[in-house]
Amino acid sequence: MAEVVAVIASTHHPFYYRASTATGEDRPPFADEWVRKVLAFRETLTRARPDVLVMVGSDHFHQLWLDNMPQFLVGKAPFYDANFYNEEREFGLPRLVCRGQEELSAYILREGLDAGFDLAFSNELRIDHSITCPIITLRPQNDLPIVPVYTNIFAPPLPQPKRFVQLGRTIRELVESWPADQRVAIIGTGHLSLELGGPRQFGPHGPDPEFDRKAVEWISSGDIEGCLAEVTLDSLHLPGNATHGFMDFMLMMGVAGDGRKADYVDTYDLFHTMEAYFTWYPDGGGRS
Amino acid sequence: MSKYLLNKFLFTVDRDPELVERYRADPRGTVEWWESAYANRILGCHAGESSTWLQFDEVEREALGSHDYPRLFELGAHPFLTLTLFIAMFERDHPPLGFQREYARRVGHVRLPYPDIAT
């Protein structure tokens, strides 16, 4: 059986690549500290020695669109081209090609359908920065095959928060039941409070520091019940109009498990958003 | 009201470098051309199978034709699409983050609950 060797959740700030590679006057004052934090975060994956990455993220209206919008979609392809023209344009993100793990994709699709999730699939999925940012931060050598899992946090109507938690639990069960001798890391990215295209965007810090504080506490302590008691589709508008991406963090809490404290927690308060990094080691094997 | 079509305009223009520049330089002409030639294309489908019924109403046409992104926000256009396209067109004319903050200021009159973005 496969082994889940690390569960990782983080934000996916698309400016990290540009900030971390900038030099001279172009290098922002927060870059060095940001790089230091990301290098420490990267080590939490490296030490787990994964063979495969299951990667949860959300398409940002790049390939998925309102004429045919899935709620949850699993990529099943041998390769995934990555990043789009408008991400190069805005964020300076590089084009990438990632290798796929089709056997695990097929297994998650078959077993996921039988477990009650009507998963969509794609044999030609181009992935965007929700999945490439953690490759850039956590595995820049891009040498491991991936299984991308896309969620809809973007185009209402959205699944309820509890559905994200349930899918996370199911992904964990499916990976652990996959009959392959592989070490699997499950990585997901989401947001804390975030506003895009609205009056609270790009302020001196995230739009709702109090939500961020509570969110980090829910995630780091595995407090799924407390989180579900406060978070609804309606309430997520209050901390910022793009905060529904927090539901991908809730999915990762489902992967990590109820009451499971994160083994590694770090945050970084950038000018308009709180970066957050979490790692769990299910069997303790990745701890130094 | 055709929020879907507003979003379709933003989506198809934002992903095409030539259309981004065309919309920046000639908003009314681009909107007129797009509505007549592009609005009814089913994306990912052969052109011969296009739709027949999609069109803007006057308010939407005017908002797009005047680059009026606060109005698009009020109409419930998807804020992510609106932001990324307008950044692509106008960030270059401002100091770093200047356009984003100007954008926030210009929609600052809108209070929660924001306009519904469901299509």
Tab-separated table of N, CA and C in Angstrom, chain A residues 138-224:
chain	number	residue	atom	x	y	z
A	138	LEU	N	8.275	24.429	-3.121
A	138	LEU	CA	8.570	23.204	-2.380
A	138	LEU	C	9.417	22.190	-3.149
A	139	ARG	N	9.341	22.213	-4.457
A	139	ARG	CA	10.048	21.202	-5.251
A	139	ARG	C	10.502	21.817	-6.563
A	140	PRO	N	11.371	22.800	-6.500
A	140	PRO	CA	11.710	23.549	-7.719
A	140	PRO	C	12.392	22.703	-8.779
A	141	GLN	N	12.989	21.571	-8.388
A	141	GLN	CA	13.582	20.701	-9.408
A	141	GLN	C	12.498	20.003	-10.240
A	142	ASN	N	11.258	20.051	-9.799
A	142	ASN	CA	10.120	19.557	-10.586
A	142	ASN	C	10.396	18.149	-11.114
A	143	ASP	N	10.798	17.270	-10.244
A	143	ASP	CA	11.241	15.939	-10.665
A	143	ASP	C	10.283	14.827	-10.262
A	144	LEU	N	9.162	15.165	-9.664
A	144	LEU	CA	8.240	14.128	-9.192
A	144	LEU	C	6.940	14.155	-9.984
A	145	PRO	N	6.359	12.984	-10.260
A	145	PRO	CA	5.064	12.963	-10.948
A	145	PRO	C	3.958	13.463	-10.022
A	146	ILE	N	2.955	14.045	-10.629
A	146	ILE	CA	1.890	14.665	-9.839
A	146	ILE	C	0.521	14.137	-10.244
A	147	VAL	N	-0.417	14.290	-9.328
A	147	VAL	CA	-1.844	14.116	-9.611
A	147	VAL	C	-2.526	15.422	-9.217
A	148	PRO	N	-2.928	16.234	-10.187
A	148	PRO	CA	-3.596	17.483	-9.823
A	148	PRO	C	-5.076	17.256	-9.494
A	149	VAL	N	-5.533	17.920	-8.460
A	149	VAL	CA	-6.950	17.892	-8.084
A	149	VAL	C	-7.418	19.340	-8.017
A	150	TYR	N	-8.345	19.692	-8.874
A	150	TYR	CA	-8.843	21.064	-8.896
A	150	TYR	C	-10.180	21.165	-8.171
A	151	THR	N	-10.361	22.241	-7.442
A	151	THR	CA	-11.626	22.501	-6.763
A	151	THR	C	-12.187	23.828	-7.266
A	152	ASN	N	-13.487	23.964	-7.200
A	152	ASN	CA	-14.123	25.229	-7.577
A	152	ASN	C	-14.344	26.077	-6.334
A	153	ILE	N	-13.500	27.089	-6.165
A	153	ILE	CA	-13.691	28.047	-5.066
A	153	ILE	C	-14.025	29.422	-5.630
A	154	PHE	N	-14.455	29.450	-6.881
A	154	PHE	CA	-14.356	30.654	-7.680
A	154	PHE	C	-15.639	31.041	-8.388
A	155	ALA	N	-16.420	30.045	-8.774
A	155	ALA	CA	-17.573	30.289	-9.647
A	155	ALA	C	-18.842	29.763	-8.980
A	156	PRO	N	-19.585	30.644	-8.282
A	156	PRO	CA	-20.787	30.193	-7.591
A	156	PRO	C	-21.799	29.573	-8.555
A	157	PRO	N	-22.540	28.567	-8.098
A	157	PRO	CA	-22.598	28.012	-6.734
A	157	PRO	C	-21.415	27.100	-6.436
A	158	LEU	N	-20.931	27.215	-5.201
A	158	LEU	CA	-19.786	26.426	-4.763
A	158	LEU	C	-20.249	25.284	-3.850
A	159	PRO	N	-19.478	24.212	-3.766
A	159	PRO	CA	-19.782	23.197	-2.750
A	159	PRO	C	-19.660	23.810	-1.351
A	160	GLN	N	-20.376	23.227	-0.412
A	160	GLN	CA	-20.311	23.707	0.968
A	160	GLN	C	-18.942	23.396	1.590
A	161	PRO	N	-18.540	24.180	2.594
A	161	PRO	CA	-17.240	23.920	3.239
A	161	PRO	C	-17.075	22.480	3.724
A	162	LYS	N	-18.127	21.904	4.266
A	162	LYS	CA	-17.990	20.538	4.798
A	162	LYS	C	-17.670	19.546	3.685
A	163	ARG	N	-18.092	19.884	2.462
A	163	ARG	CA	-17.817	18.984	1.339
A	163	ARG	C	-16.315	18.968	1.024
A	164	PHE	N	-15.675	20.117	1.202
A	164	PHE	CA	-14.223	20.164	1.004
A	164	PHE	C	-13.525	19.296	2.053
A	165	VAL	N	-13.984	19.395	3.290
A	165	VAL	CA	-13.394	18.569	4.350
A	165	VAL	C	-13.592	17.088	4.031
A	166	GLN	N	-14.808	16.760	3.600
A	166	GLN	CA	-15.093	15.352	3.277
A	166	GLN	C	-14.204	14.857	2.137
A	167	LEU	N	-14.008	15.701	1.134
A	167	LEU	CA	-13.154	15.279	0.017
A	167	LEU	C	-11.720	15.083	0.491
A	168	GLY	N	-11.272	15.951	1.387
A	168	GLY	CA	-9.925	15.774	1.930
A	168	GLY	C	-9.779	14.447	2.657
A	169	ARG	N	-10.760	14.129	3.469
A	169	ARG	CA	-10.703	12.832	4.176
A	169	ARG	C	-10.667	11.683	3.172
A	170	THR	N	-11.479	11.801	2.129
A	170	THR	CA	-11.552	10.729	1.136
A	170	THR	C	-10.247	10.608	0.363
A	171	ILE	N	-9.654	11.730	-0.017
A	171	ILE	CA	-8.372	11.666	-0.731
A	171	ILE	C	-7.328	10.950	0.129
A	172	ARG	N	-7.310	11.278	1.402
A	172	ARG	CA	-6.360	10.601	2.306
A	172	ARG	C	-6.601	9.083	2.302
A	173	GLU	N	-7.875	8.689	2.433
A	173	GLU	CA	-8.196	7.253	2.454
A	173	GLU	C	-7.809	6.586	1.134
A	174	LEU	N	-8.081	7.277	0.032
A	174	LEU	CA	-7.805	6.672	-1.270
A	174	LEU	C	-6.303	6.511	-1.490
A	175	VAL	N	-5.550	7.514	-1.138
A	175	VAL	CA	-4.102	7.407	-1.335
A	175	VAL	C	-3.549	6.271	-0.476
A	176	GLU	N	-4.048	6.181	0.764
A	176	GLU	CA	-3.529	5.137	1.658
A	176	GLU	C	-3.967	3.737	1.236
A	177	SER	N	-5.002	3.647	0.416
A	177	SER	CA	-5.449	2.323	-0.043
A	177	SER	C	-4.920	2.001	-1.433
A	178	TRP	N	-4.191	2.907	-2.030
A	178	TRP	CA	-3.637	2.680	-3.375
A	178	TRP	C	-2.605	1.544	-3.306
A	179	PRO	N	-2.828	0.480	-4.045
A	179	PRO	CA	-1.931	-0.680	-3.923
A	179	PRO	C	-0.622	-0.483	-4.689
A	180	ALA	N	0.169	0.440	-4.230
A	180	ALA	CA	1.474	0.683	-4.851
A	180	ALA	C	2.447	1.043	-3.750
A	181	ASP	N	3.643	0.592	-3.891
A	181	ASP	CA	4.662	0.852	-2.875
A	181	ASP	C	5.292	2.217	-3.147
A	182	GLN	N	4.542	3.243	-2.840
A	182	GLN	CA	4.971	4.596	-3.165
A	182	GLN	C	4.792	5.497	-1.943
A	183	ARG	N	5.690	6.445	-1.827
A	183	ARG	CA	5.597	7.452	-0.771
A	183	ARG	C	4.931	8.689	-1.368
A	184	VAL	N	3.787	9.044	-0.821
A	184	VAL	CA	2.966	10.102	-1.419
A	184	VAL	C	2.904	11.298	-0.472
A	185	ALA	N	3.150	12.465	-1.028
A	185	ALA	CA	2.886	13.707	-0.294
A	185	ALA	C	1.635	14.337	-0.890
A	186	ILE	N	0.768	14.803	-0.018
A	186	ILE	CA	-0.448	15.483	-0.469
A	186	ILE	C	-0.285	16.961	-0.126
A	187	ILE	N	-0.333	17.782	-1.162
A	187	ILE	CA	-0.052	19.212	-1.024
A	187	ILE	C	-1.249	19.997	-1.538
A	188	GLY	N	-1.701	20.955	-0.761
A	188	GLY	CA	-2.813	21.783	-1.222
A	188	GLY	C	-2.564	23.243	-0.926
A	189	THR	N	-3.083	24.097	-1.795
A	189	THR	CA	-2.905	25.527	-1.572
A	189	THR	C	-4.238	26.252	-1.569
A	190	GLY	N	-4.317	27.261	-0.718
A	190	GLY	CA	-5.529	28.068	-0.638
A	190	GLY	C	-5.189	29.478	-0.200
A	191	HIS	N	-6.155	30.147	0.365
A	191	HIS	CA	-5.967	31.518	0.822
A	191	HIS	C	-6.382	31.636	2.277
A	192	LEU	N	-5.849	32.635	2.935
A	192	LEU	CA	-6.479	33.150	4.153
A	192	LEU	C	-7.377	34.290	3.677
A	193	SER	N	-7.549	35.347	4.473
A	193	SER	CA	-8.420	36.428	3.996
A	193	SER	C	-7.785	37.075	2.779
A	194	LEU	N	-8.601	37.343	1.800
A	194	LEU	CA	-8.056	37.886	0.549
A	194	LEU	C	-9.155	38.625	-0.194
A	195	GLU	N	-8.809	39.787	-0.696
A	195	GLU	CA	-9.738	40.558	-1.531
A	195	GLU	C	-9.067	40.840	-2.876
A	196	LEU	N	-9.770	40.538	-3.938
A	196	LEU	CA	-9.279	40.813	-5.286
A	196	LEU	C	-10.390	41.478	-6.084
A	197	GLY	N	-10.089	42.604	-6.689
A	197	GLY	CA	-11.095	43.290	-7.495
A	197	GLY	C	-12.155	43.984	-6.675
A	198	GLY	N	-11.853	44.302	-5.409
A	198	GLY	CA	-12.820	44.965	-4.540
A	198	GLY	C	-12.170	46.076	-3.738
A	199	PRO	N	-12.964	46.780	-2.926
A	199	PRO	CA	-12.442	47.962	-2.217
A	199	PRO	C	-11.394	47.673	-1.153
A	200	ARG	N	-11.295	46.449	-0.684
A	200	ARG	CA	-10.332	46.152	0.386
A	200	ARG	C	-9.041	45.525	-0.141
A	201	GLN	N	-8.807	45.567	-1.436
A	201	GLN	CA	-7.636	44.890	-1.993
A	201	GLN	C	-6.359	45.711	-1.801
A	202	PHE	N	-5.254	44.974	-1.720
A	202	PHE	CA	-3.919	45.560	-1.735
A	202	PHE	C	-3.722	46.621	-0.654
A	203	GLY	N	-4.237	46.342	0.526
A	203	GLY	CA	-4.008	47.224	1.671
A	203	GLY	C	-2.668	46.918	2.328
A	204	PRO	N	-2.401	47.542	3.474
A	204	PRO	CA	-1.105	47.342	4.150
A	204	PRO	C	-0.946	45.938	4.731
A	205	HIS	N	-2.034	45.209	4.903
A	205	HIS	CA	-1.975	43.812	5.348
A	205	HIS	C	-3.204	43.117	4.788
A	206	GLY	N	-3.401	41.862	5.117
A	206	GLY	CA	-4.582	41.156	4.646
A	206	GLY	C	-5.855	41.875	5.070
A	207	PRO	N	-6.947	41.677	4.343
A	207	PRO	CA	-8.161	42.436	4.644
A	207	PRO	C	-8.772	42.122	6.005
A	208	ASP	N	-8.456	40.977	6.592
A	208	ASP	CA	-9.061	40.626	7.876
A	208	ASP	C	-8.052	39.866	8.744
A	209	PRO	N	-7.168	40.577	9.438
A	209	PRO	CA	-6.161	39.895	10.276
A	209	PRO	C	-6.779	39.010	11.355
A	210	GLU	N	-7.961	39.372	11.837
A	210	GLU	CA	-8.595	38.549	12.871
A	210	GLU	C	-9.017	37.201	12.295
A	211	PHE	N	-9.559	37.216	11.079
A	211	PHE	CA	-9.882	35.939	10.431
A	211	PHE	C	-8.600	35.126	10.228
A	212	ASP	N	-7.542	35.787	9.780
A	212	ASP	CA	-6.285	35.076	9.543
A	212	ASP	C	-5.793	34.412	10.825
A	213	ARG	N	-5.886	35.146	11.940
A	213	ARG	CA	-5.432	34.577	13.214
A	213	ARG	C	-6.236	33.332	13.568
A	214	LYS	N	-7.563	33.441	13.410
A	214	LYS	CA	-8.405	32.282	13.718
A	214	LYS	C	-8.142	31.134	12.748
A	215	ALA	N	-7.954	31.476	11.479
A	215	ALA	CA	-7.745	30.439	10.471
A	215	ALA	C	-6.460	29.660	10.740
A	216	VAL	N	-5.399	30.390	11.071
A	216	VAL	CA	-4.129	29.717	11.355
A	216	VAL	C	-4.288	28.803	12.577
A	217	GLU	N	-5.058	29.253	13.554
A	217	GLU	CA	-5.287	28.430	14.746
A	217	GLU	C	-6.095	27.174	14.401
A	218	TRP	N	-7.168	27.346	13.594
A	218	TRP	CA	-7.949	26.174	13.192
A	218	TRP	C	-7.071	25.147	12.475
A	219	ILE	N	-6.277	25.638	11.530
A	219	ILE	CA	-5.475	24.722	10.709
A	219	ILE	C	-4.393	24.061	11.557
A	220	SER	N	-3.655	24.869	12.297
A	220	SER	CA	-2.504	24.320	13.009
A	220	SER	C	-2.919	23.362	14.123
A	221	SER	N	-4.144	23.543	14.638
A	221	SER	CA	-4.605	22.636	15.707
A	221	SER	C	-5.517	21.532	15.170
A	222	GLY	N	-5.809	21.547	13.873
A	222	GLY	CA	-6.702	20.533	13.317
A	222	GLY	C	-8.124	20.657	13.815
A	223	ASP	N	-8.540	21.871	14.137
A	223	ASP	CA	-9.859	22.094	14.721
A	223	ASP	C	-10.921	22.194	13.617
A	224	ILE	N	-11.219	21.071	13.032
A	224	ILE	CA	-12.183	21.045	11.927
A	224	ILE	C	-13.573	21.429	12.429
